C-alpha positions in Angstrom: -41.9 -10.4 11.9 -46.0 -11.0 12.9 -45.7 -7.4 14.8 -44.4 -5.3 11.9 -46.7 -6.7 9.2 -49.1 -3.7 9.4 -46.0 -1.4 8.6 -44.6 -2.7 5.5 -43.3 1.0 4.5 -40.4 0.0 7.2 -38.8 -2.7 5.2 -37.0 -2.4 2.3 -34.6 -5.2 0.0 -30.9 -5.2 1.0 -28.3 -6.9 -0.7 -24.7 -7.3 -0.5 -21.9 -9.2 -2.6 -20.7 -12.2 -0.9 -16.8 -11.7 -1.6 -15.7 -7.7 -2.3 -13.3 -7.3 -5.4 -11.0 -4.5 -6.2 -7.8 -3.0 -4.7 -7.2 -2.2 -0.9 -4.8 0.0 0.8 -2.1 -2.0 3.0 0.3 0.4 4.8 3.5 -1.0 5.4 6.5 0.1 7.3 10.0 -1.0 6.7 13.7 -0.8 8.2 16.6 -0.6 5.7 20.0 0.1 4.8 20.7 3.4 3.2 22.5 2.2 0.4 22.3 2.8 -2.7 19.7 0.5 -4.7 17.8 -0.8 -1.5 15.1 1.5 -2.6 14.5 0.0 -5.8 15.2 -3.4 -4.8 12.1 -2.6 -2.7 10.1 -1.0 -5.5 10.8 -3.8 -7.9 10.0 -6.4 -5.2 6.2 -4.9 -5.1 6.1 -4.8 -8.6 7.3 -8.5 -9.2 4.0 -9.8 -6.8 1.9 -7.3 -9.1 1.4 -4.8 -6.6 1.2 -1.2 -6.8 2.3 1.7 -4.6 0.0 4.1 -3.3 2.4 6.5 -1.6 6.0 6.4 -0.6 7.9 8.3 2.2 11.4 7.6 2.9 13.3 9.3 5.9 16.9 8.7 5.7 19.6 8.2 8.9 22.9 7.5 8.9 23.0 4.1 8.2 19.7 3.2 8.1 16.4 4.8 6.5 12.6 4.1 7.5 10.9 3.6 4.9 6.5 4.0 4.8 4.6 3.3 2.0 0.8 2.6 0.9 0.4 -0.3 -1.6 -2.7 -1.3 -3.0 -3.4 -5.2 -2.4 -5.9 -7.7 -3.8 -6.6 -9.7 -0.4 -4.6 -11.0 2.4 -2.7 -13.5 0.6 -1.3 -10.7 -2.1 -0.4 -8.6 1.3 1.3 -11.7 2.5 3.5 -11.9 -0.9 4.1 -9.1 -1.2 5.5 -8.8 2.3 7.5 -11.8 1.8 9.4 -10.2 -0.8 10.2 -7.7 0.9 11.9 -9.3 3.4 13.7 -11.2 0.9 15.2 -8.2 -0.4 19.5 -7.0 -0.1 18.9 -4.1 2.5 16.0 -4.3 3.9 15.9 -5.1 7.7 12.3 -5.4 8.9 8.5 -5.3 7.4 5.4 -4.8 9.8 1.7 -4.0 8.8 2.3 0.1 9.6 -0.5 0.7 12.0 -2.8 3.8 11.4 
């Protein structure tokens, strides 16, 4: 710091918050039956961790849909809930962290 002491127009005050706050975007990708209420099983299972849903695609097979959705997450541990529901609900095959 000795060196740049004649040039104190190069420094300036930075600052950051030590924890960020607010919603994040967790795309999710999930394997279920296509049968009727599945979807809203899965809708209600976000909703019961206090989660909400960003986006929602669903593309329908036979006897199976894919569904991919956005949901907006508080931290890791709210993700991990939320996923955990997911997989508990009637229908639904397989959750993974979609990746981009």
């Amino acid at each position: 710091m000795e060196g740049f002491s004649s040039t104190p127009e190069r420094f300036f005050e930075v600052g950051w918050e030590a924890q960020q706050s607010g919603a994040h975007t967790a795309k999710l990708s999930l394997c279920a039956a296509n049968e009727p209420h599945v979807l809203s099983g899965i809708t209600n299972a976000i909703a019961k961790q206090d989660g909400a849903i960003a986006s929602l695609r669903v593309t329908r097979r036979q006897d199976e849909c894919d569904v991919a959705l956005e949901a907006e997450v508080r931290d890791v541990r709210h993700l991990a809930n939320i996923m955990a529901g997911l997989r508990a609900c009637p229908g639904v095959i397989r959750v993974d962290r979609a990746r981009s």
